[in-house]
Short mmCIF file of C-alpha atoms in Angstrom, two decimals:
data_model
loop_
_atom_site.label_atom_id
_atom_site.label_comp_id
_atom_site.label_asym_id
_atom_site.label_seq_id
_atom_site.Cartn_x
_atom_site.Cartn_y
_atom_site.Cartn_z
CA MET R 13 46.77 84.53 -102.39
CA ARG R 14 48.83 82.18 -103.84
CA PHE R 15 48.14 77.75 -103.10
CA LEU R 16 50.93 76.39 -104.13
CA ARG R 17 50.39 73.28 -106.32
CA ALA R 18 50.54 69.08 -106.30
CA ALA R 19 54.23 69.43 -105.37
CA LEU R 20 53.15 70.78 -101.85
CA LEU R 21 50.36 68.62 -101.41
CA ILE R 22 50.90 66.48 -97.88
CA ALA R 23 47.88 65.39 -97.07
CA PRO R 24 43.58 65.48 -97.06
CA LEU R 25 41.58 67.51 -95.11
CA ALA R 26 38.18 65.65 -96.31
CA ALA R 27 36.90 64.25 -99.29
CA GLY R 28 37.96 66.43 -102.39
CA VAL R 29 40.16 68.66 -99.93
CA GLN R 30 43.61 68.73 -99.58
CA VAL R 31 46.14 71.11 -97.79
CA ASP R 32 49.53 73.11 -99.28
CA ARG R 33 52.89 72.48 -96.59
CA ARG R 34 51.42 75.61 -94.92
CA GLY R 35 48.45 74.37 -93.82
CA ARG R 36 46.55 76.21 -96.73
CA GLU R 37 43.70 73.97 -98.71
CA THR R 38 44.25 73.79 -102.22
CA TYR R 39 41.13 73.08 -104.94
CA ASP R 40 43.20 71.87 -107.83
CA GLY R 41 40.77 70.67 -110.17
CA TYR R 42 37.50 71.73 -109.06
CA LYS R 43 35.38 73.00 -111.47
CA VAL R 44 33.25 76.19 -111.21
CA PHE R 45 29.77 76.13 -113.23
CA ARG R 46 26.45 78.11 -113.14
CA VAL R 47 23.56 75.42 -112.63
CA VAL R 48 19.83 75.92 -113.51
CA ALA R 49 18.25 73.48 -111.19
CA ASN R 50 14.13 72.61 -111.74
CA ASN R 51 13.45 70.78 -109.25
CA THR R 52 13.02 72.67 -105.24
CA THR R 53 16.18 73.85 -103.73
CA ALA R 54 16.00 70.91 -100.59
CA ASP R 55 16.54 68.57 -103.65
CA VAL R 56 19.31 70.31 -105.11
CA GLU R 57 20.99 70.88 -101.70
CA ALA R 58 20.82 67.12 -100.72
CA GLN R 59 22.55 65.90 -104.09
CA LEU R 60 24.83 68.59 -104.30
CA GLU R 61 26.12 67.99 -100.40
CA SER R 62 27.12 64.64 -101.31
CA LEU R 63 29.07 66.09 -104.09
CA SER R 64 31.28 67.75 -101.77
CA ALA R 65 30.56 70.84 -103.56
CA ILE R 66 31.48 74.60 -102.51
CA GLU R 67 28.52 77.43 -102.60
CA LEU R 68 29.87 80.58 -104.21
CA SER R 69 26.84 82.46 -104.77
CA CYS R 70 23.15 82.41 -106.23
CA ASN R 71 20.83 84.37 -108.62
CA HIS R 72 22.21 86.68 -110.60
CA GLY R 73 19.56 88.77 -111.45
CA LEU R 74 17.54 85.91 -111.68
CA ALA R 75 15.24 86.10 -108.71
CA GLY R 76 13.50 82.53 -108.00
CA ALA R 77 15.05 80.41 -110.69
CA GLN R 78 17.67 78.84 -108.30
CA GLN R 79 20.59 79.84 -110.27
CA PHE R 80 23.69 78.62 -107.85
CA ASP R 81 27.19 78.74 -108.60
CA VAL R 82 29.01 75.82 -107.36
CA ALA R 83 32.80 74.32 -107.46
CA ILE R 84 32.94 70.97 -107.80
CA PRO R 85 35.79 68.65 -106.64
CA PRO R 86 37.58 66.14 -109.29
CA GLU R 87 36.37 63.25 -107.86
CA SER R 88 32.62 64.30 -107.81
CA LEU R 89 32.47 65.26 -111.35
CA ASP R 90 31.03 62.47 -113.27
CA ALA R 91 28.51 61.95 -110.61
CA PHE R 92 27.64 65.40 -111.00
CA HIS R 93 27.01 65.88 -114.53
CA ALA R 94 25.43 62.35 -114.67
CA LEU R 95 22.67 64.67 -112.58
CA GLY R 96 22.29 66.44 -115.38
CA TYR R 97 22.00 69.60 -114.48
CA GLU R 98 21.64 72.41 -117.15
CA ALA R 99 25.51 73.91 -116.10
CA GLU R 100 27.45 76.60 -117.54
CA THR R 101 31.44 76.45 -116.63
CA LEU R 102 32.49 79.37 -115.47
CA ALA R 103 36.20 77.82 -114.17
CA GLU R 104 37.82 74.83 -115.43
CA ASP R 105 40.26 74.96 -112.08
CA LEU R 106 39.48 77.19 -109.29
CA ALA R 107 43.17 76.65 -107.85
CA ALA R 108 44.15 78.46 -110.87
CA ILE R 109 41.86 81.41 -110.58
CA ILE R 110 42.74 82.30 -106.78
CA ALA R 111 46.59 81.62 -107.74
CA LEU R 112 45.81 85.08 -110.07
CA GLU R 113 45.64 86.62 -107.04
CA GLY R 114 49.54 86.20 -106.53
CA GLU R 115 51.25 86.33 -103.44
CA LEU R 116 49.94 88.48 -100.29
CA GLN R 117 51.84 91.70 -100.52
CA PRO R 118 53.40 93.51 -97.68
CA PHE R 119 52.44 97.74 -97.05
CA PRO R 120 54.49 99.24 -99.56
CA GLY R 121 55.63 102.61 -97.33
CA LEU R 122 55.14 105.74 -98.30
CA GLU R 123 54.73 108.12 -101.77
CA PRO R 124 58.30 109.41 -101.90
CA SER R 125 56.72 112.94 -101.53
CA VAL R 126 52.81 114.33 -100.13
CA THR R 127 51.46 113.85 -103.72
CA HIS R 128 47.93 115.32 -102.41
CA THR R 129 47.37 118.82 -101.88
CA ASN R 130 45.77 118.88 -97.96
CA ALA R 131 47.98 121.17 -96.74
CA LYS R 132 46.52 120.21 -93.02
CA ALA R 133 48.64 116.76 -93.95
CA ALA R 134 51.58 115.89 -91.09
CA ALA R 135 52.85 112.99 -93.89
CA ALA R 136 52.85 111.41 -97.40
CA LEU R 137 50.11 108.65 -98.14
CA PRO R 138 50.51 105.34 -98.34
CA SER R 139 52.26 104.39 -101.53
CA PHE R 140 49.19 104.41 -104.02
CA SER R 141 51.44 100.78 -105.00
CA TRP R 142 48.52 99.78 -102.31
CA PHE R 143 46.28 98.93 -104.50
CA SER R 144 47.95 96.82 -106.93
CA ALA R 145 48.24 93.91 -104.64
CA TYR R 146 46.10 91.63 -102.06
CA HIS R 147 47.55 92.47 -98.59
CA PRO R 148 48.01 90.51 -95.21
CA TYR R 149 45.36 91.53 -92.24
CA ALA R 150 48.02 93.66 -90.07
CA ASP R 151 49.28 95.49 -93.40
CA HIS R 152 45.96 96.98 -92.95
CA LEU R 153 45.90 98.22 -89.67
CA THR R 154 49.04 100.23 -91.03
CA PHE R 155 47.37 100.92 -94.16
CA LEU R 156 44.76 102.69 -91.67
CA LYS R 157 47.30 104.43 -89.09
CA SER R 158 49.11 105.85 -92.12
CA LEU R 159 46.06 107.48 -93.80
CA GLN R 160 45.25 108.81 -90.85
CA ALA R 161 48.52 110.20 -90.13
CA ALA R 162 48.43 111.51 -93.57
CA PHE R 163 45.12 113.85 -92.84
CA PRO R 164 45.80 114.51 -88.18
CA SER R 165 43.52 117.01 -87.80
CA ASN R 166 40.89 115.89 -90.09
CA SER R 167 40.98 112.00 -88.92
CA GLU R 168 40.94 109.12 -86.06
CA LEU R 169 41.47 105.47 -85.52
CA ILE R 170 38.10 104.26 -84.35
CA THR R 171 37.39 100.60 -82.81
CA ALA R 172 33.75 99.15 -83.53
CA GLY R 173 34.56 96.51 -80.65
CA THR R 174 36.83 92.91 -80.80
CA SER R 175 36.17 90.04 -83.23
CA TYR R 176 35.24 86.59 -80.79
CA GLU R 177 39.37 85.99 -81.27
CA GLY R 178 40.27 89.42 -80.27
CA ARG R 179 41.01 90.87 -82.73
CA THR R 180 40.31 94.85 -83.28
CA ILE R 181 37.47 96.20 -85.51
CA GLN R 182 39.42 98.88 -86.94
CA GLY R 183 38.17 102.11 -88.67
CA ILE R 184 38.84 105.50 -89.50
CA HIS R 185 36.99 108.52 -88.74
CA LEU R 186 36.83 111.29 -91.42
CA TRP R 187 35.39 114.69 -90.93
CA GLY R 188 35.72 118.47 -93.20
CA SER R 189 35.53 121.75 -91.76
CA GLY R 190 32.68 121.62 -89.62
CA GLY R 191 34.91 119.59 -86.93
CA LYS R 192 34.64 116.30 -85.51
CA GLY R 193 31.43 114.40 -84.87
CA SER R 194 29.67 117.57 -85.80
CA LYS R 195 27.14 116.48 -89.18
CA PRO R 196 25.15 113.30 -90.12
CA ALA R 197 26.79 110.36 -90.20
CA ILE R 198 27.94 108.55 -93.93
CA TYR R 199 28.71 104.52 -92.50
CA TYR R 200 30.87 102.52 -94.45
CA HIS R 201 31.77 98.54 -93.72
CA GLY R 202 33.32 95.58 -96.12
CA THR R 203 34.47 92.38 -95.47
CA VAL R 204 31.28 90.95 -93.23
CA HIS R 205 32.05 88.12 -95.51
CA ALA R 206 35.62 86.99 -95.20
CA ARG R 207 36.40 85.36 -98.64
CA GLU R 208 34.93 88.85 -100.15
CA TRP R 209 38.69 90.35 -100.37
CA ILE R 210 37.89 92.67 -103.33
CA THR R 211 35.17 94.81 -101.06
CA THR R 212 38.01 95.89 -98.44
CA MET R 213 40.46 97.27 -101.10
CA THR R 214 37.61 98.99 -102.48
CA VAL R 215 36.40 100.26 -99.44
CA GLU R 216 39.95 101.38 -98.84
CA TYR R 217 40.21 102.89 -102.19
CA ILE R 218 37.66 105.57 -101.51
CA THR R 219 38.77 106.46 -98.24
CA TYR R 220 42.18 107.07 -99.47
CA GLN R 221 40.53 109.38 -102.44
CA LEU R 222 38.55 111.36 -99.96
CA ILE R 223 42.13 112.11 -98.57
CA ASN R 224 43.80 112.56 -101.22
CA ASN R 225 41.21 114.84 -102.79
CA TYR R 226 39.29 117.12 -99.79
CA ASN R 227 41.16 119.93 -101.13
CA ASN R 228 40.89 119.89 -104.95
CA ASP R 229 38.17 118.00 -105.68
CA THR R 230 34.97 119.83 -105.35
CA ALA R 231 32.66 117.52 -105.00
CA THR R 232 34.73 115.64 -101.96
CA LYS R 233 35.45 118.35 -99.79
CA THR R 234 31.43 119.05 -99.96
CA VAL R 235 30.36 116.16 -98.64
CA LEU R 236 33.44 115.68 -96.16
CA ASP R 237 32.34 119.56 -94.92
CA ASN R 238 28.77 118.45 -94.67
CA TYR R 239 29.23 114.53 -93.59
CA ASP R 240 30.84 112.86 -90.87
CA PHE R 241 32.45 109.33 -92.40
CA TYR R 242 33.13 106.35 -90.81
CA ILE R 243 34.34 103.64 -92.29
CA LEU R 244 35.37 100.09 -91.18
CA PRO R 245 37.20 98.05 -93.95
CA VAL R 246 37.95 94.44 -92.79
CA VAL R 247 34.54 93.55 -89.79
CA ASN R 248 35.04 90.29 -89.97
CA PRO R 249 38.66 89.89 -89.09
CA ASP R 250 38.71 86.41 -87.75
CA GLY R 251 37.52 85.46 -90.66
CA PHE R 252 39.48 87.43 -93.39
CA VAL R 253 42.84 86.27 -91.38
CA TYR R 254 41.13 82.09 -92.11
CA THR R 255 41.00 83.04 -95.51
CA GLN R 256 44.93 83.93 -96.00
CA THR R 257 46.12 81.60 -93.81
CA THR R 258 43.55 78.06 -94.29
CA SER R 259 40.60 78.42 -96.28
CA ARG R 260 39.99 80.55 -99.11
CA MET R 261 36.66 80.19 -99.38
CA TRP R 262 35.45 80.64 -96.00
CA ARG R 263 32.82 83.01 -95.16
CA LYS R 264 31.75 83.39 -92.21
CA ASN R 265 33.48 84.75 -88.63
CA ARG R 266 35.37 81.97 -85.95
CA GLN R 267 32.87 81.45 -83.32
CA PRO R 268 32.29 77.94 -81.72
CA ARG R 269 29.30 77.36 -80.78
CA SER R 270 28.07 74.97 -77.79
CA GLY R 271 26.54 71.59 -78.42
CA THR R 272 27.95 71.38 -82.04
CA SER R 273 31.30 71.02 -83.80
CA SER R 274 29.72 74.32 -86.17
CA VAL R 275 32.37 77.08 -86.00
CA GLY R 276 31.15 80.61 -87.27
CA THR R 277 28.08 82.83 -87.90
CA ASP R 278 27.39 84.65 -90.59
CA ILE R 279 27.30 87.91 -89.47
CA ASN R 280 25.54 89.17 -92.17
CA ARG R 281 22.78 86.78 -90.91
CA ASN R 282 22.97 87.89 -87.19
CA TRP R 283 21.24 91.69 -87.06
CA PRO R 284 18.77 91.55 -84.57
CA TYR R 285 15.68 92.62 -86.74
CA GLN R 286 13.44 90.42 -88.88
CA TRP R 287 15.24 87.63 -88.58
CA ASP R 288 13.21 84.69 -87.71
CA GLY R 289 11.07 84.48 -90.97
CA GLU R 290 11.45 83.47 -95.16
CA GLY R 291 15.54 84.28 -95.74
CA ARG R 292 16.50 83.07 -92.63
CA GLU R 293 19.35 80.49 -92.85
CA ASP R 294 18.20 77.98 -90.72
CA ALA R 295 14.47 78.23 -92.68
CA GLY R 296 13.42 74.86 -94.19
CA ALA R 297 15.59 73.88 -96.50
CA LEU R 298 18.09 76.69 -96.48
CA GLY R 299 15.98 79.88 -96.39
CA LYS R 300 14.48 79.92 -99.89
CA GLY R 301 17.53 81.85 -101.51
CA VAL R 302 19.89 82.84 -98.50
CA SER R 303 22.92 82.96 -100.67
CA ALA R 304 24.89 80.44 -99.74
CA ILE R 305 23.17 77.16 -100.79
CA PHE R 306 25.25 74.44 -100.16
CA ILE R 307 26.97 72.60 -97.06
CA SER R 308 30.13 71.56 -98.22
CA LYS R 309 32.82 68.81 -96.49
CA LEU R 310 35.18 71.33 -97.36
CA ASN R 311 33.09 73.14 -94.25
CA ARG R 312 31.98 69.92 -92.72
CA PRO R 313 34.29 69.53 -90.04
CA ASN R 314 32.71 72.88 -88.92
CA LEU R 315 29.19 72.35 -90.06
CA ALA R 316 28.72 74.38 -93.01
CA ASN R 317 29.26 77.61 -94.08
CA PHE R 318 25.83 78.68 -93.66
CA ILE R 319 23.91 77.44 -90.92
CA PHE R 320 22.75 80.41 -88.12
CA GLN R 321 22.61 79.94 -84.71
CA LYS R 322 20.09 81.58 -82.35
CA PRO R 323 20.13 84.04 -80.44
CA PRO R 324 20.17 86.83 -83.85
CA GLY R 325 22.54 89.57 -82.43
CA ASP R 326 24.77 87.55 -80.66
CA THR R 327 27.93 87.41 -82.39
CA PRO R 328 30.82 90.18 -81.14
CA GLU R 329 31.56 91.20 -84.37
CA ASN R 330 27.49 92.44 -85.54
CA THR R 331 27.43 93.59 -81.87
CA GLY R 332 30.43 95.86 -82.44
CA ILE R 333 29.14 97.30 -85.53
CA ARG R 334 25.85 97.20 -84.99
CA THR R 335 26.53 99.22 -81.22
CA TYR R 336 28.48 101.39 -82.87
CA GLY R 337 25.79 102.10 -85.85
CA ASP R 338 23.37 102.96 -83.14
CA LYS R 339 25.66 105.74 -81.14
CA LEU R 340 25.98 107.32 -84.60
CA GLY R 341 22.68 106.83 -85.56
CA SER R 342 21.09 108.12 -82.27
CA GLY R 343 23.70 110.71 -82.32
CA LYS R 344 23.71 113.43 -85.32
CA GLY R 345 22.07 110.42 -87.26
CA ILE R 346 22.89 108.57 -90.48
CA LYS R 347 22.77 109.83 -93.72
CA LEU R 348 23.71 106.91 -95.82
CA TYR R 349 24.70 103.40 -94.95
CA ILE R 350 26.48 100.96 -97.36
CA ASP R 351 27.38 97.31 -96.14
CA TRP R 352 29.84 96.85 -99.20
CA HIS R 353 29.91 92.98 -100.57
CA SER R 354 31.27 91.13 -103.54
CA TYR R 355 30.53 89.69 -105.94
CA GLY R 356 27.71 89.75 -108.14
CA GLN R 357 27.61 93.65 -109.22
CA TYR R 358 24.65 94.27 -107.66
CA ILE R 359 22.72 97.52 -105.80
CA LEU R 360 20.17 96.10 -103.34
CA THR R 361 17.64 98.64 -101.94
CA PRO R 362 15.30 97.11 -99.19
CA TYR R 363 14.15 94.47 -98.21
CA GLY R 364 15.57 91.33 -97.64
CA TYR R 365 12.64 89.69 -95.43
CA SER R 366 10.09 90.52 -97.55
CA CYS R 367 9.27 90.85 -101.32
CA SER R 368 6.42 92.88 -100.79
CA ALA R 369 7.05 95.42 -98.48
CA LYS R 370 8.15 98.59 -99.23
CA SER R 371 10.64 100.98 -97.53
CA PRO R 372 8.82 104.71 -97.17
CA ASN R 373 11.20 106.10 -98.79
CA GLN R 374 11.31 102.86 -101.47
CA ALA R 375 10.73 104.59 -104.95
CA LYS R 376 13.93 107.62 -103.96
CA ILE R 377 16.48 105.30 -102.97
CA ASP R 378 15.35 103.33 -105.89
CA THR R 379 16.38 105.91 -108.17
CA LEU R 380 19.24 105.96 -106.35
CA ALA R 381 20.38 103.08 -106.52
CA ARG R 382 19.21 102.88 -110.83
CA ASN R 383 21.74 106.26 -111.21
CA THR R 384 24.57 105.70 -109.00
CA GLY R 385 24.85 102.36 -111.54
CA ALA R 386 24.51 104.40 -114.25
CA ALA R 387 26.95 106.52 -113.03
CA ILE R 388 29.24 103.40 -112.48
CA ALA R 389 28.61 101.89 -115.64
CA LYS R 390 30.50 105.59 -117.13
CA VAL R 391 33.61 104.80 -116.26
CA HIS R 392 34.99 100.96 -117.11
CA GLY R 393 31.13 100.23 -118.34
CA THR R 394 30.32 97.39 -115.79
CA GLN R 395 26.93 96.80 -115.26
CA PHE R 396 25.08 96.77 -111.97
CA THR R 397 21.53 95.04 -111.38
CA THR R 398 20.10 97.19 -109.25
CA GLY R 399 16.37 96.91 -106.90
CA PRO R 400 15.40 95.46 -103.82
CA THR R 401 17.03 92.99 -102.04
CA CYS R 402 14.24 90.27 -102.41
CA SER R 403 13.14 90.66 -105.04
CA THR R 404 15.83 91.11 -107.00
CA LEU R 405 18.10 88.82 -105.33
CA TYR R 406 16.74 86.52 -103.08
CA ALA R 407 15.02 86.61 -99.52
CA THR R 408 17.49 87.07 -96.31
CA ALA R 409 16.48 87.51 -93.13
CA GLY R 410 18.38 90.01 -90.52
CA GLY R 411 20.17 91.80 -92.71
CA SER R 412 22.07 94.58 -92.19
CA ASN R 413 19.94 97.17 -95.00
CA ASP R 414 17.10 95.93 -93.28
CA TYR R 415 18.12 97.15 -89.95
CA PHE R 416 19.44 100.66 -91.11
CA THR R 417 16.05 101.22 -92.93
CA ASP R 418 13.97 100.50 -89.95
CA VAL R 419 15.40 100.52 -86.51
CA THR R 420 18.95 102.65 -86.41
CA VAL R 421 17.20 104.64 -89.39
CA ALA R 422 19.76 105.47 -92.28
CA ASP R 423 18.01 108.12 -94.96
CA VAL R 424 19.81 105.55 -97.68
CA ALA R 425 20.87 102.23 -96.61
CA ILE R 426 21.95 100.08 -98.89
CA ALA R 427 24.13 96.99 -99.53
CA ILE R 428 26.35 97.10 -102.99
CA GLU R 429 28.44 93.79 -104.14
CA VAL R 430 31.30 95.04 -106.50
CA ARG R 431 32.99 92.81 -109.21
CA ASP R 432 32.67 90.25 -111.27
CA THR R 433 29.22 88.36 -112.38
CA GLY R 434 31.27 84.70 -111.62
CA ARG R 435 34.49 84.58 -114.15
CA TYR R 436 36.64 85.22 -111.03
CA GLY R 437 34.08 85.03 -108.25
CA PHE R 438 35.80 86.19 -104.73
CA ALA R 439 39.06 85.77 -106.50
CA LEU R 440 39.30 88.90 -108.08
CA PRO R 441 42.62 89.81 -109.61
CA PRO R 442 44.77 92.11 -108.11
CA ASP R 443 44.48 94.15 -111.60
CA GLN R 444 40.90 94.71 -111.31
CA ILE R 445 41.32 96.53 -107.62
CA ILE R 446 42.07 100.19 -108.84
CA PRO R 447 39.00 99.42 -111.64
CA SER R 448 36.53 98.20 -108.69
CA GLY R 449 37.92 101.48 -106.96
CA GLU R 450 37.51 103.84 -109.80
CA GLU R 451 34.09 103.03 -110.85
CA SER R 452 32.68 102.76 -106.87
CA LEU R 453 33.89 106.05 -106.41
CA ALA R 454 32.58 107.74 -109.36
CA GLY R 455 28.64 105.73 -107.92
CA GLN R 456 29.44 107.65 -104.55
CA LYS R 457 30.08 111.10 -106.07
CA TYR R 458 26.59 110.74 -107.97
CA LEU R 459 25.00 109.24 -104.40
CA TRP R 460 26.85 112.12 -102.59
CA ALA R 461 25.54 114.80 -104.71
CA ASN R 462 22.11 113.35 -104.74
CA PHE R 463 20.57 111.83 -101.52
#
């Protein structure tokens, strides 16, 4: 999404935040820093909150290091530098980074002819040019419908509940020669955090290639003949739409909370398992390492991008994807569960809630993660850090892969954070969509052959 520059600014939203004439927040002059802080998390939070900092991410491969990526508005830059933090500049202007995403593009239509080799296909696949741009939410639904039409005998559209604002959580179910629902599940979902647009496109790229290559690639045919895929590219549709219309850096869902002006909950801290411990969003100074460290005035009218409200599992989006996953688990079972995220280039295994707990098959999953990272690196040289969530990144309570390790048990339950490591962050340029898809698919092919 391109945010129009100063000529279109009409009014301040809050200190440091302005909107264009279409009501979208702009970030002109915001500088992005990677900060290494030696004092306590609470002190860092308080200092950067006072500067209207926008949190982005933390602890890239340095668990416990208090390393944070933040965007500082121009009017707070002098005050930020006066704090004396060790800081690396990642971007001189966040608005310029976001502008590289370009305008959202409509659905491009179908390929001019049926270029894939699936004899059962009744229609051409969507044009591959889909992966050259980002798109409005409604067009993602069109894309899914077109995928299903191109694979009619081996797919169906699925829903996993509805969002707070009433949008259907839409996905697609794929199967092979065994027939619908006859095999254990591979369960993927993306865009639980609204601003992580590249995850939507990466999950869709893998889905596209599963259909495109079913009859001309042995690895693809083998996995589809032995497992049913259940794929939900956007599980936070309200937040996703909000990032496209209003606030590009929004993370949560859009559910109001009684008794507060706060809007939204982090759906990925809402799983009802090991929820009330280290890493929860309201734990002490911020849960000792939750991914969103700072409460910014960008989101302050809605109270923190990350503050969590009880009870766990109460968001409609979490309820939908959890109930759907529970159904898969009680059916043929779940072989592989992946929660797709950005950014950071991680493959994260259990557990997030504890740095000492080990899953029953911890050694196997950690080995699979390392080798998946190696398979990814062979494509474009992109390096992924792998290991247990808590000890590799930070403590997370109420996380998805912990839930699918211990409650609705998948044989392998991981989270993957795709490109990049902070140069563009959540605003990855469109020319990286296909490379992200290519390397992610290579990693999945390794998993499918070895899990």
